[in-house]
Every structure is written in structure tokens, then in C-alpha cells.
């Protein structure tokens, strides 16, 4: 982004409208929904639409790890879907669970209310509520509340970064400061100001200057990195727009290499197929997440 293009409406639409940039997005989203329905049938112990709150969209799906005698609690993978905070659903992303459950993880996929019925800061607070519920209740489902990794795509990548940086003990005194051990953001948006000026998003997001500022991870101090508290891994598809690749670099520039030690482009992947890489056993992104989960 430069002075000539920063708030040019046509340029912003061209950079941020991923469905227009990827004409084959329709079949990809249909495949995700189809594979997700299959996953929910195959993982027979899954718990669907568990309430983590009382508001619209405040439910989550739990895919427990296989129960084995005398085994330690499973690491917990929380996956947050994308859709520009205004579309898609957890039901479209159950497919994420299958390969990681087979490796021994407990996978949680939360929903959230969608814009314009709510604001992005509202959604952030919903995700804080969801992670609080996971921390307090996941042990009942075989998960280890001391080993929570958050993964998100696009809008979910933005939310994952914020959850890593959350001051949990200000949420409630019984929550540990390192509730989220580490996070993986795929195609995340870390500076929301350009979206305020992007025509195809303005009507649904209704971002105010104040909301864009307070919900932008790149404008916040870096999270504390220390013993027991991990880092943000930030990746973007190598075939994504220049703005999405800039956003990926921006979070490392803002938070530094200690907090963001991995900041990479995934070759040959667009905004949607980068998610596919996460569940491909031979792909480096899949292997990277297994390392983060320590399985």
C-alpha cells in the first residue's frame, strides 16, 4: 500500500475481495462443506452445537481425541473460521478436525455471530468467551486445558492473534495469563483500517475508526513470550494479493521476530487452498501444526 493507492476504492476491492480473485472458490467451499459433513459422521463421538454462551452463534463443536487407557490428556486445537466476520460457519470447517484427531488432538471449532448483526469487537469478545469455556470444560472431553493452540484462517487468523495477546487475568482472575500457548494465523488481517475504506465490505462490517483501531493486532504491543507461553506463526498463500502478503509481514514488523518467529508465504496457494495445506499430511504447514501441538 502506498499514498496513491491506500484508500482508492477500486484498488482496495481488487486486493481484498478474495472470492473475485479466486474464481474457483465456489467448488472449494462446496468441497469443504461436503468433507465437513463426512467428518461429523465419521467422528462418531463428536459433540455438536455445545453452548459456550447464551447469545446468537455462541456454540462450538468438539471432536475428542480417541480414548485410550492410561494416556495423558490430549492437546487442544481450537480452529476459528474465516469469512470476513460476516459469512461461513463452523459447520463448513469440521474437515479440519479429522487428521488432527487421528494424531491424538482434541479439536474444537467455535461459531460466532456475524456482521452486521454484531461488530468485530463483539466477535472478539465472543471468542474470548469461547476460549474461557474451553479452558474450564475441555478436560471433561479428554483435552488438556494447559495445552491450547489456536488456529484461524482470514478473519479467524485475526482472531487467533488477538486471543494469543489477550490479558486473560483481566477477563477473570482464575484464568492463567498463558491460556493460549501459541497460535497459527493463515491469511490473517492485522490492520483493519484499510477495510473501513473497502467498498464491498463497508455495508456489512460498518467499521468505525475507533473499532478498527482497537481491534487491530498490529496496533497493539507484542504479546509476552516466555516460559509456557508461545508465539504466533503467521503464513499467507504465495498466490494471494499484495495486500494480504503485506498484512502477513506487518504483524512481524509490529510484534517482532521473538513473538512472530515464523512469517512465511506458502508457495502455490491462494486464499482458500492455503487451508487445504493445513490438512494435507505431507505438507509442511500440516507438519508445523503437529509440532506446535507436540504430537
mmCIF file of C-alpha atoms in Angstrom, residues 6-287:
data_model
loop_
_atom_site.group_PDB
_atom_site.id
_atom_site.type_symbol
_atom_site.label_atom_id
_atom_site.label_comp_id
_atom_site.label_asym_id
_atom_site.label_seq_id
_atom_site.Cartn_x
_atom_site.Cartn_y
_atom_site.Cartn_z
ATOM 1 C CA UNK A 6 -4.122 3.418 0.159
ATOM 2 C CA UNK A 7 -7.767 4.487 0.018
ATOM 3 C CA UNK A 8 -8.571 4.012 -3.658
ATOM 4 C CA UNK A 9 -11.872 2.078 -3.586
ATOM 5 C CA UNK A 10 -11.340 0.062 -6.756
ATOM 6 C CA UNK A 11 -7.814 -0.909 -5.723
ATOM 7 C CA UNK A 12 -8.915 -1.947 -2.249
ATOM 8 C CA UNK A 13 -11.734 -4.084 -3.641
ATOM 9 C CA UNK A 14 -9.292 -5.736 -6.032
ATOM 10 C CA UNK A 15 -6.881 -6.502 -3.194
ATOM 11 C CA UNK A 16 -9.313 -7.721 -0.537
ATOM 12 C CA UNK A 17 -12.116 -9.426 -2.480
ATOM 13 C CA UNK A 18 -10.762 -12.959 -2.362
ATOM 14 C CA UNK A 19 -13.787 -14.549 -3.977
ATOM 15 C CA UNK A 20 -13.282 -12.347 -7.015
ATOM 16 C CA UNK A 21 -9.556 -13.132 -7.004
ATOM 17 C CA UNK A 22 -10.208 -16.888 -6.881
ATOM 18 C CA UNK A 23 -12.988 -17.677 -9.395
ATOM 19 C CA UNK A 24 -12.941 -21.345 -8.367
ATOM 20 C CA UNK A 25 -13.794 -20.514 -4.756
ATOM 21 C CA UNK A 26 -17.325 -21.904 -5.124
ATOM 22 C CA UNK A 27 -16.319 -25.539 -5.680
ATOM 23 C CA UNK A 28 -13.698 -25.217 -2.924
ATOM 24 C CA UNK A 29 -16.268 -24.042 -0.363
ATOM 25 C CA UNK A 30 -18.684 -26.769 -1.502
ATOM 26 C CA UNK A 31 -15.949 -29.372 -1.006
ATOM 27 C CA UNK A 32 -15.225 -28.048 2.486
ATOM 28 C CA UNK A 33 -18.907 -28.355 3.412
ATOM 29 C CA UNK A 34 -19.142 -31.842 1.922
ATOM 30 C CA UNK A 35 -15.970 -33.062 3.627
ATOM 31 C CA UNK A 36 -17.130 -31.500 6.892
ATOM 32 C CA UNK A 37 -20.426 -33.396 6.792
ATOM 33 C CA UNK A 38 -18.467 -36.603 6.214
ATOM 34 C CA UNK A 39 -16.159 -35.806 9.141
ATOM 35 C CA UNK A 40 -19.087 -35.310 11.506
ATOM 36 C CA UNK A 41 -20.451 -38.715 10.503
ATOM 37 C CA UNK A 42 -17.108 -40.499 10.808
ATOM 38 C CA UNK A 43 -16.050 -38.969 14.132
ATOM 39 C CA UNK A 44 -18.954 -40.516 15.991
ATOM 40 C CA UNK A 45 -18.021 -39.134 19.407
ATOM 41 C CA UNK A 46 -18.246 -35.536 18.196
ATOM 42 C CA UNK A 47 -20.379 -33.145 20.226
ATOM 43 C CA UNK A 48 -22.166 -30.627 18.001
ATOM 44 C CA UNK A 49 -23.595 -27.232 18.940
ATOM 45 C CA UNK A 50 -22.371 -27.136 22.534
ATOM 46 C CA UNK A 51 -23.277 -23.748 24.021
ATOM 47 C CA UNK A 52 -20.407 -21.614 25.323
ATOM 48 C CA UNK A 53 -22.691 -18.636 25.879
ATOM 49 C CA UNK A 54 -26.293 -17.550 25.559
ATOM 50 C CA UNK A 55 -26.089 -15.233 22.547
ATOM 51 C CA UNK A 56 -26.566 -15.816 18.816
ATOM 52 C CA UNK A 57 -23.892 -18.038 17.316
ATOM 53 C CA UNK A 58 -22.347 -18.888 20.680
ATOM 54 C CA UNK A 59 -21.904 -22.615 20.124
ATOM 55 C CA UNK A 60 -18.964 -24.864 19.369
ATOM 56 C CA UNK A 61 -18.272 -28.375 18.120
ATOM 57 C CA UNK A 62 -15.941 -30.731 19.985
ATOM 58 C CA UNK A 63 -14.092 -33.577 18.303
ATOM 59 C CA UNK A 64 -12.444 -35.530 21.140
ATOM 60 C CA UNK A 65 -9.250 -37.493 20.672
ATOM 61 C CA UNK A 66 -9.641 -41.294 20.684
ATOM 62 C CA UNK A 67 -9.971 -42.565 24.233
ATOM 63 C CA UNK A 68 -7.109 -44.798 25.276
ATOM 64 C CA UNK A 69 -6.478 -46.194 28.774
ATOM 65 C CA UNK A 70 -3.733 -44.569 30.842
ATOM 66 C CA UNK A 71 -2.992 -41.811 28.321
ATOM 67 C CA UNK A 72 -2.348 -38.174 29.138
ATOM 68 C CA UNK A 73 -4.974 -35.562 28.233
ATOM 69 C CA UNK A 74 -4.861 -34.547 24.563
ATOM 70 C CA UNK A 75 -3.532 -31.231 23.269
ATOM 71 C CA UNK A 76 -6.350 -28.911 22.229
ATOM 72 C CA UNK A 77 -6.610 -27.356 18.772
ATOM 73 C CA UNK A 78 -9.163 -24.555 18.506
ATOM 74 C CA UNK A 79 -9.903 -23.666 14.871
ATOM 75 C CA UNK A 80 -11.626 -20.341 14.075
ATOM 76 C CA UNK A 81 -13.175 -19.994 10.635
ATOM 77 C CA UNK A 82 -12.896 -17.058 8.280
ATOM 78 C CA UNK A 83 -15.414 -15.275 6.067
ATOM 79 C CA UNK A 84 -14.617 -11.599 6.779
ATOM 80 C CA UNK A 85 -16.526 -11.833 10.096
ATOM 81 C CA UNK A 86 -19.734 -11.811 8.010
ATOM 82 C CA UNK A 87 -20.114 -15.271 6.439
ATOM 83 C CA UNK A 88 -19.409 -19.009 6.698
ATOM 84 C CA UNK A 89 -19.935 -21.256 9.691
ATOM 85 C CA UNK A 90 -18.207 -23.784 11.899
ATOM 86 C CA UNK A 91 -20.154 -26.500 10.068
ATOM 87 C CA UNK A 92 -18.167 -25.655 6.928
ATOM 88 C CA UNK A 93 -14.884 -26.415 8.721
ATOM 89 C CA UNK A 94 -15.348 -29.719 10.544
ATOM 90 C CA UNK A 95 -12.991 -31.244 7.974
ATOM 91 C CA UNK A 96 -10.108 -29.577 9.803
ATOM 92 C CA UNK A 97 -10.625 -31.963 12.727
ATOM 93 C CA UNK A 98 -10.195 -35.343 11.066
ATOM 94 C CA UNK A 99 -6.399 -35.573 10.549
ATOM 95 C CA UNK A 100 -5.564 -33.995 13.900
ATOM 96 C CA UNK A 101 -7.976 -36.140 15.894
ATOM 97 C CA UNK A 102 -6.353 -39.177 14.308
ATOM 98 C CA UNK A 103 -2.985 -37.889 15.542
ATOM 99 C CA UNK A 104 -4.287 -37.525 19.096
ATOM 100 C CA UNK A 105 -5.555 -33.941 19.373
ATOM 101 C CA UNK A 106 -8.877 -32.748 20.745
ATOM 102 C CA UNK A 107 -10.283 -30.304 18.179
ATOM 103 C CA UNK A 108 -12.755 -27.521 18.958
ATOM 104 C CA UNK A 109 -14.447 -25.438 16.244
ATOM 105 C CA UNK A 110 -16.404 -22.446 17.597
ATOM 106 C CA UNK A 111 -19.019 -20.304 15.892
ATOM 107 C CA UNK A 112 -19.616 -16.610 16.357
ATOM 108 C CA UNK A 113 -22.328 -14.146 15.410
ATOM 109 C CA UNK A 114 -21.831 -12.435 12.068
ATOM 110 C CA UNK A 115 -21.640 -8.815 10.978
ATOM 111 C CA UNK A 116 -23.633 -6.621 10.528
ATOM 112 C CA UNK A 117 -25.759 -8.030 13.370
ATOM 113 C CA UNK A 118 -22.699 -7.553 15.603
ATOM 114 C CA UNK A 119 -19.426 -5.643 15.387
ATOM 115 C CA UNK A 120 -15.940 -7.076 15.075
ATOM 116 C CA UNK A 121 -15.128 -6.126 18.713
ATOM 117 C CA UNK A 122 -18.280 -8.041 19.697
ATOM 118 C CA UNK A 123 -16.938 -11.105 17.883
ATOM 119 C CA UNK A 124 -13.584 -10.740 19.622
ATOM 120 C CA UNK A 125 -15.353 -10.866 22.981
ATOM 121 C CA UNK A 126 -17.326 -13.914 21.861
ATOM 122 C CA UNK A 127 -14.070 -15.711 21.074
ATOM 123 C CA UNK A 128 -12.678 -14.734 24.479
ATOM 124 C CA UNK A 129 -15.807 -16.273 25.980
ATOM 125 C CA UNK A 130 -15.383 -19.408 23.836
ATOM 126 C CA UNK A 131 -11.752 -19.892 24.906
ATOM 127 C CA UNK A 132 -12.709 -19.329 28.532
ATOM 128 C CA UNK A 133 -15.297 -22.108 28.169
ATOM 129 C CA UNK A 134 -12.711 -24.392 26.553
ATOM 130 C CA UNK A 135 -10.223 -23.799 29.352
ATOM 131 C CA UNK A 136 -12.790 -24.545 32.053
ATOM 132 C CA UNK A 137 -14.548 -27.526 30.431
ATOM 133 C CA UNK A 138 -12.330 -29.272 27.885
ATOM 134 C CA UNK A 139 -10.831 -31.672 30.454
ATOM 135 C CA UNK A 140 -14.233 -33.388 30.655
ATOM 136 C CA UNK A 141 -13.769 -34.248 26.962
ATOM 137 C CA UNK A 142 -10.223 -35.525 27.297
ATOM 138 C CA UNK A 143 -8.470 -32.293 26.395
ATOM 139 C CA UNK A 144 -5.612 -30.678 28.296
ATOM 140 C CA UNK A 145 -6.507 -27.091 29.283
ATOM 141 C CA UNK A 146 -2.799 -26.396 29.723
ATOM 142 C CA UNK A 147 -2.099 -27.126 26.039
ATOM 143 C CA UNK A 148 -4.397 -24.923 23.953
ATOM 144 C CA UNK A 149 -3.285 -23.888 20.465
ATOM 145 C CA UNK A 150 -5.493 -21.545 18.437
ATOM 146 C CA UNK A 151 -5.542 -21.677 14.629
ATOM 147 C CA UNK A 152 -7.510 -19.320 12.427
ATOM 148 C CA UNK A 153 -7.998 -18.507 8.766
ATOM 149 C CA UNK A 154 -8.507 -14.987 7.396
ATOM 150 C CA UNK A 155 -10.880 -13.302 9.889
ATOM 151 C CA UNK A 156 -10.146 -16.292 12.118
ATOM 152 C CA UNK A 157 -6.424 -15.590 11.767
ATOM 153 C CA UNK A 158 -7.049 -12.072 13.032
ATOM 154 C CA UNK A 159 -8.983 -13.501 15.995
ATOM 155 C CA UNK A 160 -6.279 -16.084 16.733
ATOM 156 C CA UNK A 161 -3.670 -13.330 17.049
ATOM 157 C CA UNK A 162 -5.877 -11.360 19.423
ATOM 158 C CA UNK A 163 -6.511 -14.410 21.597
ATOM 159 C CA UNK A 164 -2.783 -15.063 21.888
ATOM 160 C CA UNK A 165 -2.385 -11.464 23.045
ATOM 161 C CA UNK A 166 -5.377 -11.465 25.405
ATOM 162 C CA UNK A 167 -4.762 -10.373 29.012
ATOM 163 C CA UNK A 168 -6.644 -13.337 30.420
ATOM 164 C CA UNK A 169 -6.362 -12.457 34.089
ATOM 165 C CA UNK A 170 -8.234 -9.228 33.363
ATOM 166 C CA UNK A 171 -11.024 -11.364 31.888
ATOM 167 C CA UNK A 172 -11.272 -13.379 35.107
ATOM 168 C CA UNK A 173 -8.889 -13.858 37.995
ATOM 169 C CA UNK A 174 -8.958 -17.662 37.734
ATOM 170 C CA UNK A 175 -7.654 -17.707 34.138
ATOM 171 C CA UNK A 176 -3.912 -18.188 33.527
ATOM 172 C CA UNK A 177 -2.017 -15.494 31.612
ATOM 173 C CA UNK A 178 -0.847 -18.158 29.165
ATOM 174 C CA UNK A 179 -4.265 -19.668 28.470
ATOM 175 C CA UNK A 180 -3.390 -19.763 24.751
ATOM 176 C CA UNK A 181 0.011 -21.430 24.399
ATOM 177 C CA UNK A 182 0.590 -20.462 20.775
ATOM 178 C CA UNK A 183 -1.316 -19.524 17.647
ATOM 179 C CA UNK A 184 -1.226 -20.081 13.900
ATOM 180 C CA UNK A 185 -2.718 -17.429 11.638
ATOM 181 C CA UNK A 186 -3.362 -18.207 7.985
ATOM 182 C CA UNK A 187 -4.050 -15.201 5.740
ATOM 183 C CA UNK A 188 -4.781 -13.021 8.739
ATOM 184 C CA UNK A 189 -5.738 -9.341 8.660
ATOM 185 C CA UNK A 190 -3.848 -7.429 11.337
ATOM 186 C CA UNK A 191 -4.574 -3.805 10.392
ATOM 187 C CA UNK A 192 -8.304 -3.231 9.900
ATOM 188 C CA UNK A 193 -8.088 0.396 8.769
ATOM 189 C CA UNK A 194 -7.950 -0.451 5.019
ATOM 190 C CA UNK A 195 -11.142 -2.471 5.390
ATOM 191 C CA UNK A 196 -13.016 0.646 6.521
ATOM 192 C CA UNK A 197 -12.442 2.020 3.023
ATOM 193 C CA UNK A 198 -13.065 -1.193 1.041
ATOM 194 C CA UNK A 199 -16.458 -0.800 -0.684
ATOM 195 C CA UNK A 200 -17.601 -4.427 -0.799
ATOM 196 C CA UNK A 201 -17.076 -4.741 2.981
ATOM 197 C CA UNK A 202 -18.314 -1.390 4.227
ATOM 198 C CA UNK A 203 -22.016 -2.207 4.391
ATOM 199 C CA UNK A 204 -21.605 -5.388 6.413
ATOM 200 C CA UNK A 205 -18.621 -4.598 8.650
ATOM 201 C CA UNK A 206 -19.635 -0.993 9.443
ATOM 202 C CA UNK A 207 -16.219 -0.399 10.977
ATOM 203 C CA UNK A 208 -15.778 2.849 12.858
ATOM 204 C CA UNK A 209 -12.302 4.403 13.193
ATOM 205 C CA UNK A 210 -12.306 3.516 16.895
ATOM 206 C CA UNK A 211 -13.298 -0.118 16.297
ATOM 207 C CA UNK A 212 -10.717 -0.533 13.536
ATOM 208 C CA UNK A 213 -8.026 0.778 15.851
ATOM 209 C CA UNK A 214 -8.912 -1.213 18.959
ATOM 210 C CA UNK A 215 -9.378 -4.479 17.026
ATOM 211 C CA UNK A 216 -6.142 -4.291 15.015
ATOM 212 C CA UNK A 217 -3.432 -6.615 16.406
ATOM 213 C CA UNK A 218 -0.699 -4.687 14.594
ATOM 214 C CA UNK A 219 -1.512 -1.620 16.676
ATOM 215 C CA UNK A 220 -1.063 -3.460 19.972
ATOM 216 C CA UNK A 221 2.069 -4.232 21.965
ATOM 217 C CA UNK A 222 3.539 -7.639 21.247
ATOM 218 C CA UNK A 223 2.437 -10.496 23.482
ATOM 219 C CA UNK A 224 4.794 -11.577 26.210
ATOM 220 C CA UNK A 225 6.870 -14.550 25.125
ATOM 221 C CA UNK A 226 8.233 -16.608 27.964
ATOM 222 C CA UNK A 227 8.261 -19.969 29.623
ATOM 223 C CA UNK A 228 4.990 -21.743 28.941
ATOM 224 C CA UNK A 229 3.739 -19.081 26.572
ATOM 225 C CA UNK A 230 4.398 -19.477 22.893
ATOM 226 C CA UNK A 231 4.373 -17.430 19.759
ATOM 227 C CA UNK A 232 2.399 -16.509 16.664
ATOM 228 C CA UNK A 233 3.118 -18.392 13.455
ATOM 229 C CA UNK A 234 1.849 -16.294 10.553
ATOM 230 C CA UNK A 235 1.510 -17.595 6.992
ATOM 231 C CA UNK A 236 -0.187 -16.472 3.801
ATOM 232 C CA UNK A 237 -0.664 -18.060 0.409
ATOM 233 C CA UNK A 238 2.054 -17.170 -2.063
ATOM 234 C CA UNK A 239 -0.630 -16.556 -4.690
ATOM 235 C CA UNK A 240 -2.632 -14.141 -2.550
ATOM 236 C CA UNK A 241 -2.941 -10.419 -3.203
ATOM 237 C CA UNK A 242 -0.183 -7.997 -2.374
ATOM 238 C CA UNK A 243 -2.242 -6.583 0.475
ATOM 239 C CA UNK A 244 -2.684 -9.952 2.166
ATOM 240 C CA UNK A 245 1.025 -10.621 1.822
ATOM 241 C CA UNK A 246 1.731 -7.151 3.243
ATOM 242 C CA UNK A 247 -0.585 -7.828 6.184
ATOM 243 C CA UNK A 248 1.352 -11.026 6.881
ATOM 244 C CA UNK A 249 4.639 -9.151 7.044
ATOM 245 C CA UNK A 250 3.073 -6.333 9.034
ATOM 246 C CA UNK A 251 2.410 -8.419 12.129
ATOM 247 C CA UNK A 252 6.051 -9.445 12.359
ATOM 248 C CA UNK A 253 7.128 -5.842 11.874
ATOM 249 C CA UNK A 254 4.739 -4.775 14.643
ATOM 250 C CA UNK A 255 5.419 -7.574 17.135
ATOM 251 C CA UNK A 256 8.993 -8.537 16.275
ATOM 252 C CA UNK A 257 10.697 -11.830 15.489
ATOM 253 C CA UNK A 258 10.561 -13.093 19.068
ATOM 254 C CA UNK A 259 6.763 -13.046 19.049
ATOM 255 C CA UNK A 260 6.432 -13.979 15.348
ATOM 256 C CA UNK A 261 9.376 -16.280 14.594
ATOM 257 C CA UNK A 262 7.695 -17.806 11.534
ATOM 258 C CA UNK A 263 6.288 -15.396 8.937
ATOM 259 C CA UNK A 264 6.129 -17.090 5.562
ATOM 260 C CA UNK A 265 4.369 -17.369 2.231
ATOM 261 C CA UNK A 266 3.068 -20.805 1.273
ATOM 262 C CA UNK A 267 4.073 -21.318 -2.365
ATOM 263 C CA UNK A 268 1.375 -22.070 -4.897
ATOM 264 C CA UNK A 269 -1.533 -21.491 -2.501
ATOM 265 C CA UNK A 270 -4.314 -18.935 -2.757
ATOM 266 C CA UNK A 271 -6.578 -17.593 -0.019
ATOM 267 C CA UNK A 272 -8.605 -20.798 0.070
ATOM 268 C CA UNK A 273 -6.162 -23.543 -0.832
ATOM 269 C CA UNK A 274 -3.819 -22.456 1.950
ATOM 270 C CA UNK A 275 -6.417 -24.003 4.294
ATOM 271 C CA UNK A 276 -6.232 -27.251 2.338
ATOM 272 C CA UNK A 277 -2.484 -27.357 3.005
ATOM 273 C CA UNK A 278 -3.199 -27.497 6.726
ATOM 274 C CA UNK A 279 -4.896 -30.895 6.418
ATOM 275 C CA UNK A 280 -2.552 -32.455 3.847
ATOM 276 C CA UNK A 281 -0.328 -34.850 5.849
ATOM 277 C CA UNK A 282 2.703 -34.341 3.622
ATOM 278 C CA UNK A 283 2.515 -30.555 3.562
ATOM 279 C CA UNK A 284 4.946 -28.563 5.664
ATOM 280 C CA UNK A 285 2.129 -26.473 7.141
ATOM 281 C CA UNK A 286 0.442 -29.611 8.467
ATOM 282 C CA UNK A 287 3.733 -30.809 9.951
#
